Amino acid sequence: MTRAAVLTGLGTYVPPRVVTNDDLSRTMDTTDEWIRTRTGITQRHWADPGTATGDLAVEAGARALKSAGSADVDLVVLATTTPDHPCPATAPDVAARLGLGNVAAYDIAAVCSGFVYALAAAAGAIASGTAERVLVIGAETYSTILDPADRTTSVIFGDGAGAAVLRAGEPDEPGALLGYDLGSDGSLKDLIMVPGGGSRQRSEAAGETAGTAVSEGGRPADSYFTMQGKQVFRHAVTRMAASSKAMLRRAGWEPASVDWLVGHQANVRILHAVADQLGMDRGRTVVNLDRVGNTSAASIPLALADAIAAGQVGPGDRVLMSAFGGGVTWGSTALVWPDVTPH
């Protein structure tokens, strides 16, 4: 029988600093009502200066390992758009700080779809026998890449981290991930982007200086996150709904049999629109973005943990997870929720 990846631990962490809509209205041209009516967000958590993505990942990872009852893992997969450094990857440092020894560790960059992509990568390692237990983390400090003058992005994003421990198990046991639907469309890469900081910008700057090495180039604004909101909204609904339907077919589930849709927490209107396209009751959609904002790769595990704490998701529930992010990328997976207590 094929080895399955079974979720056996869940941990989350958000930095303590809370930034409300009213706080933002004092520094930019916006209001609490404007933000709430367009996004559903009332507050978010931002990291204090000196706190990086790796710090949040370590906290969430430690809590997931505690939830799983063991720190015995042989692979760490970290999904993030905001790594501590362009080079090296953040995952090896996180593994070392968690005291995991010389385990394999790498980053995945699929933006808001990152956690689903990381789950798929971890499950592949388990299925192939490369790993027995994997720590999967989604962690972000989006506050470090937001343009403080851009109300269309700065009001949306928050910082946080969520982690899950997967172990090798049987496909029919609770917690077993039932498959994946993943996709991308690079022709839409401009919809969600940080223009500067990569080889594209650096090579152009080098050419302008006749081959002279440069450490930085371009406009300061190139280091900020950009998003074409209206087009992102449309593609997110379309792709998440189609991906969710494909995943349900793989799992052999009817939409009416799904207890909870845990979608990427970008916008409450996107979540409700996806539920509508699936023919699901909007009340079966997990929503926590009102309290944490869009935390990108961390959003699905954070939403899961909050739903469990609120008494919504419980053992035996059928859970469908779906996300859409930059690249553009999208992905879905599903499982019957096991008896796991988040930390």
GROMACS .gro file of N, CA and C in nm, residues 69-161:
model
  279
   69GLY      N    1   0.416   1.573   1.977
   69GLY     CA    2   0.471   1.491   2.083
   69GLY      C    3   0.609   1.437   2.056
   70SER      N    4   0.676   1.491   1.953
   70SER     CA    5   0.810   1.444   1.920
   70SER      C    6   0.882   1.546   1.832
   71ALA      N    7   1.012   1.562   1.857
   71ALA     CA    8   1.094   1.649   1.774
   71ALA      C    9   1.176   1.569   1.674
   72ASP      N   10   1.134   1.446   1.650
   72ASP     CA   11   1.205   1.356   1.559
   72ASP      C   12   1.153   1.375   1.417
   73VAL      N   13   1.219   1.462   1.341
   73VAL     CA   14   1.185   1.479   1.200
   73VAL      C   15   1.314   1.470   1.118
   74ASP      N   16   1.301   1.435   0.990
   74ASP     CA   17   1.419   1.425   0.906
   74ASP      C   18   1.414   1.516   0.784
   75LEU      N   19   1.319   1.610   0.783
   75LEU     CA   20   1.310   1.707   0.675
   75LEU      C   21   1.232   1.828   0.725
   76VAL      N   22   1.278   1.948   0.686
   76VAL     CA   23   1.206   2.072   0.714
   76VAL      C   24   1.180   2.142   0.581
   77VAL      N   25   1.054   2.174   0.554
   77VAL     CA   26   1.016   2.248   0.433
   77VAL      C   27   0.951   2.378   0.477
   78LEU      N   28   1.010   2.490   0.439
   78LEU     CA   29   0.962   2.621   0.480
   78LEU      C   30   0.908   2.698   0.360
   79ALA      N   31   0.781   2.733   0.364
   79ALA     CA   32   0.719   2.815   0.259
   79ALA      C   33   0.722   2.960   0.303
   80THR      N   34   0.782   3.046   0.222
   80THR     CA   35   0.787   3.188   0.256
   80THR      C   36   0.816   3.272   0.132
   81THR      N   37   0.762   3.393   0.133
   81THR     CA   38   0.794   3.494   0.033
   81THR      C   39   0.891   3.597   0.089
   82THR      N   40   0.912   3.592   0.221
   82THR     CA   41   0.993   3.692   0.290
   82THR      C   42   1.106   3.623   0.367
   83PRO      N   43   1.198   3.555   0.297
   83PRO     CA   44   1.306   3.484   0.366
   83PRO      C   45   1.396   3.582   0.440
   84ASP      N   46   1.470   3.530   0.534
   84ASP     CA   47   1.562   3.616   0.610
   84ASP      C   48   1.667   3.679   0.520
   85HIS      N   49   1.711   3.605   0.418
   85HIS     CA   50   1.812   3.653   0.323
   85HIS      C   51   1.780   3.599   0.184
   86PRO      N   52   1.821   3.670   0.076
   86PRO     CA   53   1.808   3.612  -0.058
   86PRO      C   54   1.887   3.482  -0.070
   87CYS      N   55   1.997   3.474   0.003
   87CYS     CA   56   2.082   3.355   0.007
   87CYS      C   57   2.155   3.355   0.140
   88PRO      N   58   2.154   3.247   0.215
   88PRO     CA   59   2.099   3.115   0.185
   88PRO      C   60   1.950   3.106   0.221
   89ALA      N   61   1.893   2.987   0.199
   89ALA     CA   62   1.756   2.962   0.238
   89ALA      C   63   1.741   2.975   0.390
   90THR      N   64   1.621   3.003   0.434
   90THR     CA   65   1.594   3.022   0.577
   90THR      C   66   1.574   2.889   0.650
   91ALA      N   67   1.525   2.787   0.580
   91ALA     CA   68   1.490   2.660   0.645
   91ALA      C   69   1.606   2.594   0.720
   92PRO      N   70   1.729   2.587   0.663
   92PRO     CA   71   1.836   2.523   0.738
   92PRO      C   72   1.865   2.592   0.872
   93ASP      N   73   1.859   2.725   0.874
   93ASP     CA   74   1.880   2.796   0.999
   93ASP      C   75   1.769   2.766   1.099
   94VAL      N   76   1.645   2.759   1.051
   94VAL     CA   77   1.532   2.726   1.138
   94VAL      C   78   1.552   2.586   1.197
   95ALA      N   79   1.592   2.491   1.114
   95ALA     CA   80   1.615   2.355   1.161
   95ALA      C   81   1.723   2.351   1.268
   96ALA      N   82   1.830   2.426   1.245
   96ALA     CA   83   1.940   2.429   1.342
   96ALA      C   84   1.895   2.490   1.475
   97ARG      N   85   1.820   2.599   1.467
   97ARG     CA   86   1.773   2.666   1.589
   97ARG      C   87   1.673   2.581   1.666
   98LEU      N   88   1.604   2.491   1.596
   98LEU     CA   89   1.512   2.399   1.663
   98LEU      C   90   1.584   2.276   1.719
   99GLY      N   91   1.714   2.266   1.694
   99GLY     CA   92   1.791   2.153   1.745
   99GLY      C   93   1.762   2.022   1.675
  100LEU      N   94   1.731   2.028   1.545
  100LEU     CA   95   1.692   1.909   1.471
  100LEU      C   96   1.810   1.835   1.409
  101GLY      N   97   1.930   1.884   1.430
  101GLY     CA   98   2.047   1.816   1.376
  101GLY      C   99   2.066   1.843   1.229
  102ASN      N  100   2.132   1.751   1.160
  102ASN     CA  101   2.168   1.771   1.020
  102ASN      C  102   2.061   1.719   0.925
  103VAL      N  103   1.937   1.760   0.948
  103VAL     CA  104   1.828   1.715   0.863
  103VAL      C  105   1.827   1.795   0.733
  104ALA      N  106   1.767   1.738   0.630
  104ALA     CA  107   1.747   1.813   0.506
  104ALA      C  108   1.651   1.929   0.533
  105ALA      N  109   1.675   2.043   0.467
  105ALA     CA  110   1.589   2.160   0.487
  105ALA      C  111   1.598   2.250   0.366
  106TYR      N  112   1.483   2.299   0.320
  106TYR     CA  113   1.483   2.390   0.206
  106TYR      C  114   1.359   2.479   0.210
  107ASP      N  115   1.367   2.589   0.133
  107ASP     CA  116   1.256   2.683   0.121
  107ASP      C  117   1.174   2.654  -0.005
  108ILE      N  118   1.047   2.691   0.000
  108ILE     CA  119   0.960   2.690  -0.117
  108ILE      C  120   0.901   2.829  -0.135
  109ALA      N  121   0.907   2.881  -0.258
  109ALA     CA  122   0.855   3.014  -0.287
  109ALA      C  123   0.736   3.003  -0.381
  110ALA      N  124   0.617   2.989  -0.324
  110ALA     CA  125   0.495   2.986  -0.404
  110ALA      C  126   0.395   3.089  -0.351
  111VAL      N  127   0.447   3.188  -0.277
  111VAL     CA  128   0.371   3.299  -0.223
  111VAL      C  129   0.254   3.244  -0.139
  112CYS      N  130   0.133   3.288  -0.162
  112CYS     CA  131   0.021   3.249  -0.075
  112CYS      C  132  -0.019   3.103  -0.091
  113SER      N  133   0.024   3.037  -0.199
  113SER     CA  134  -0.001   2.894  -0.217
  113SER      C  135   0.108   2.810  -0.151
  114GLY      N  136   0.204   2.876  -0.087
  114GLY     CA  137   0.323   2.807  -0.040
  114GLY      C  138   0.298   2.693   0.056
  115PHE      N  139   0.203   2.708   0.148
  115PHE     CA  140   0.182   2.602   0.247
  115PHE      C  141   0.129   2.476   0.179
  116VAL      N  142   0.037   2.489   0.084
  116VAL     CA  143  -0.014   2.372   0.012
  116VAL      C  144   0.097   2.308  -0.070
  117TYR      N  145   0.177   2.390  -0.137
  117TYR     CA  146   0.290   2.337  -0.212
  117TYR      C  147   0.388   2.263  -0.120
  118ALA      N  148   0.412   2.318  -0.003
  118ALA     CA  149   0.505   2.255   0.092
  118ALA      C  150   0.449   2.123   0.143
  119LEU      N  151   0.319   2.117   0.168
  119LEU     CA  152   0.257   1.991   0.208
  119LEU      C  153   0.276   1.885   0.099
  120ALA      N  154   0.257   1.925  -0.026
  120ALA     CA  155   0.272   1.831  -0.137
  120ALA      C  156   0.416   1.782  -0.147
  121ALA      N  157   0.512   1.873  -0.131
  121ALA     CA  158   0.653   1.833  -0.137
  121ALA      C  159   0.687   1.738  -0.023
  122ALA      N  160   0.637   1.768   0.095
  122ALA     CA  161   0.664   1.682   0.211
  122ALA      C  162   0.601   1.545   0.192
  123ALA      N  163   0.478   1.542   0.139
  123ALA     CA  164   0.411   1.414   0.116
  123ALA      C  165   0.486   1.331   0.013
  124GLY      N  166   0.542   1.398  -0.088
  124GLY     CA  167   0.620   1.327  -0.188
  124GLY      C  168   0.744   1.263  -0.127
  125ALA      N  169   0.809   1.334  -0.035
  125ALA     CA  170   0.927   1.278   0.032
  125ALA      C  171   0.888   1.157   0.117
  126ILE      N  172   0.774   1.164   0.181
  126ILE     CA  173   0.728   1.051   0.262
  126ILE      C  174   0.690   0.934   0.173
  127ALA      N  175   0.618   0.959   0.064
  127ALA     CA  176   0.576   0.852  -0.025
  127ALA      C  177   0.695   0.779  -0.087
  128SER      N  178   0.802   0.853  -0.115
  128SER     CA  179   0.920   0.793  -0.178
  128SER      C  180   1.012   0.724  -0.078
  129GLY      N  181   0.986   0.743   0.050
  129GLY     CA  182   1.072   0.684   0.151
  129GLY      C  183   1.191   0.770   0.187
  130THR      N  184   1.200   0.890   0.129
  130THR     CA  185   1.310   0.981   0.161
  130THR      C  186   1.299   1.034   0.303
  131ALA      N  187   1.177   1.046   0.353
  131ALA     CA  188   1.155   1.097   0.488
  131ALA      C  189   1.046   1.016   0.556
  132GLU      N  190   1.056   1.009   0.689
  132GLU     CA  191   0.953   0.945   0.770
  132GLU      C  192   0.863   1.047   0.838
  133ARG      N  193   0.925   1.158   0.879
  133ARG     CA  194   0.851   1.265   0.947
  133ARG      C  195   0.904   1.399   0.896
  134VAL      N  196   0.813   1.490   0.866
  134VAL     CA  197   0.850   1.618   0.805
  134VAL      C  198   0.784   1.732   0.881
  135LEU      N  199   0.861   1.836   0.905
  135LEU     CA  200   0.808   1.960   0.961
  135LEU      C  201   0.785   2.057   0.847
  136VAL      N  202   0.659   2.096   0.826
  136VAL     CA  203   0.622   2.191   0.721
  136VAL      C  204   0.583   2.323   0.787
  137ILE      N  205   0.644   2.432   0.740
  137ILE     CA  206   0.618   2.563   0.800
  137ILE      C  207   0.582   2.663   0.692
  138GLY      N  208   0.483   2.746   0.719
  138GLY     CA  209   0.456   2.865   0.639
  138GLY      C  210   0.479   2.985   0.728
  139ALA      N  211   0.568   3.075   0.689
  139ALA     CA  212   0.601   3.189   0.775
  139ALA      C  213   0.627   3.313   0.691
  140GLU      N  214   0.579   3.427   0.741
  140GLU     CA  215   0.592   3.552   0.665
  140GLU      C  216   0.607   3.672   0.758
  141THR      N  217   0.687   3.769   0.713
  141THR     CA  218   0.690   3.904   0.772
  141THR      C  219   0.666   4.003   0.659
  142TYR      N  220   0.543   4.005   0.611
  142TYR     CA  221   0.508   4.092   0.499
  142TYR      C  222   0.524   4.240   0.533
  143SER      N  223   0.518   4.272   0.661
  143SER     CA  224   0.533   4.413   0.700
  143SER      C  225   0.667   4.470   0.656
  144THR      N  226   0.765   4.382   0.629
  144THR     CA  227   0.897   4.428   0.587
  144THR      C  228   0.905   4.463   0.439
  145ILE      N  229   0.803   4.426   0.361
  145ILE     CA  230   0.807   4.454   0.216
  145ILE      C  231   0.690   4.540   0.170
  146LEU      N  232   0.612   4.593   0.264
  146LEU     CA  233   0.497   4.675   0.228
  146LEU      C  234   0.536   4.821   0.214
  147ASP      N  235   0.480   4.887   0.114
  147ASP     CA  236   0.499   5.030   0.094
  147ASP      C  237   0.404   5.101   0.190
  148PRO      N  238   0.456   5.172   0.291
  148PRO     CA  239   0.369   5.235   0.390
  148PRO      C  240   0.277   5.341   0.332
  149ALA      N  241   0.305   5.386   0.209
  149ALA     CA  242   0.220   5.488   0.147
  149ALA      C  243   0.111   5.426   0.058
  150ASP      N  244   0.113   5.294   0.041
  150ASP     CA  245   0.019   5.228  -0.049
  150ASP      C  246  -0.092   5.162   0.033
  151ARG      N  247  -0.206   5.227   0.038
  151ARG     CA  248  -0.314   5.174   0.120
  151ARG      C  249  -0.377   5.048   0.060
  152THR      N  250  -0.356   5.024  -0.068
  152THR     CA  251  -0.416   4.907  -0.130
  152THR      C  252  -0.348   4.777  -0.087
  153THR      N  253  -0.223   4.785  -0.040
  153THR     CA  254  -0.153   4.664   0.006
  153THR      C  255  -0.124   4.667   0.156
  154SER      N  256  -0.087   4.782   0.209
  154SER     CA  257  -0.045   4.789   0.349
  154SER      C  258  -0.156   4.755   0.446
  155VAL      N  259  -0.281   4.774   0.407
  155VAL     CA  260  -0.391   4.744   0.498
  155VAL      C  261  -0.427   4.596   0.500
  156ILE      N  262  -0.377   4.519   0.404
  156ILE     CA  263  -0.421   4.381   0.385
  156ILE      C  264  -0.336   4.281   0.462
  157PHE      N  265  -0.206   4.301   0.464
  157PHE     CA  266  -0.116   4.192   0.506
  157PHE      C  267  -0.075   4.199   0.653
  158GLY      N  268  -0.058   4.080   0.710
  158GLY     CA  269  -0.008   4.066   0.846
  158GLY      C  270   0.107   3.968   0.850
  159ASP      N  271   0.172   3.959   0.965
  159ASP     CA  272   0.284   3.868   0.985
  159ASP      C  273   0.240   3.750   1.071
  160GLY      N  274   0.301   3.635   1.048
  160GLY     CA  275   0.267   3.518   1.128
  160GLY      C  276   0.332   3.393   1.074
  161ALA      N  277   0.312   3.283   1.146
  161ALA     CA  278   0.369   3.154   1.104
  161ALA      C  279   0.279   3.041   1.151
   0.00000   0.00000   0.00000
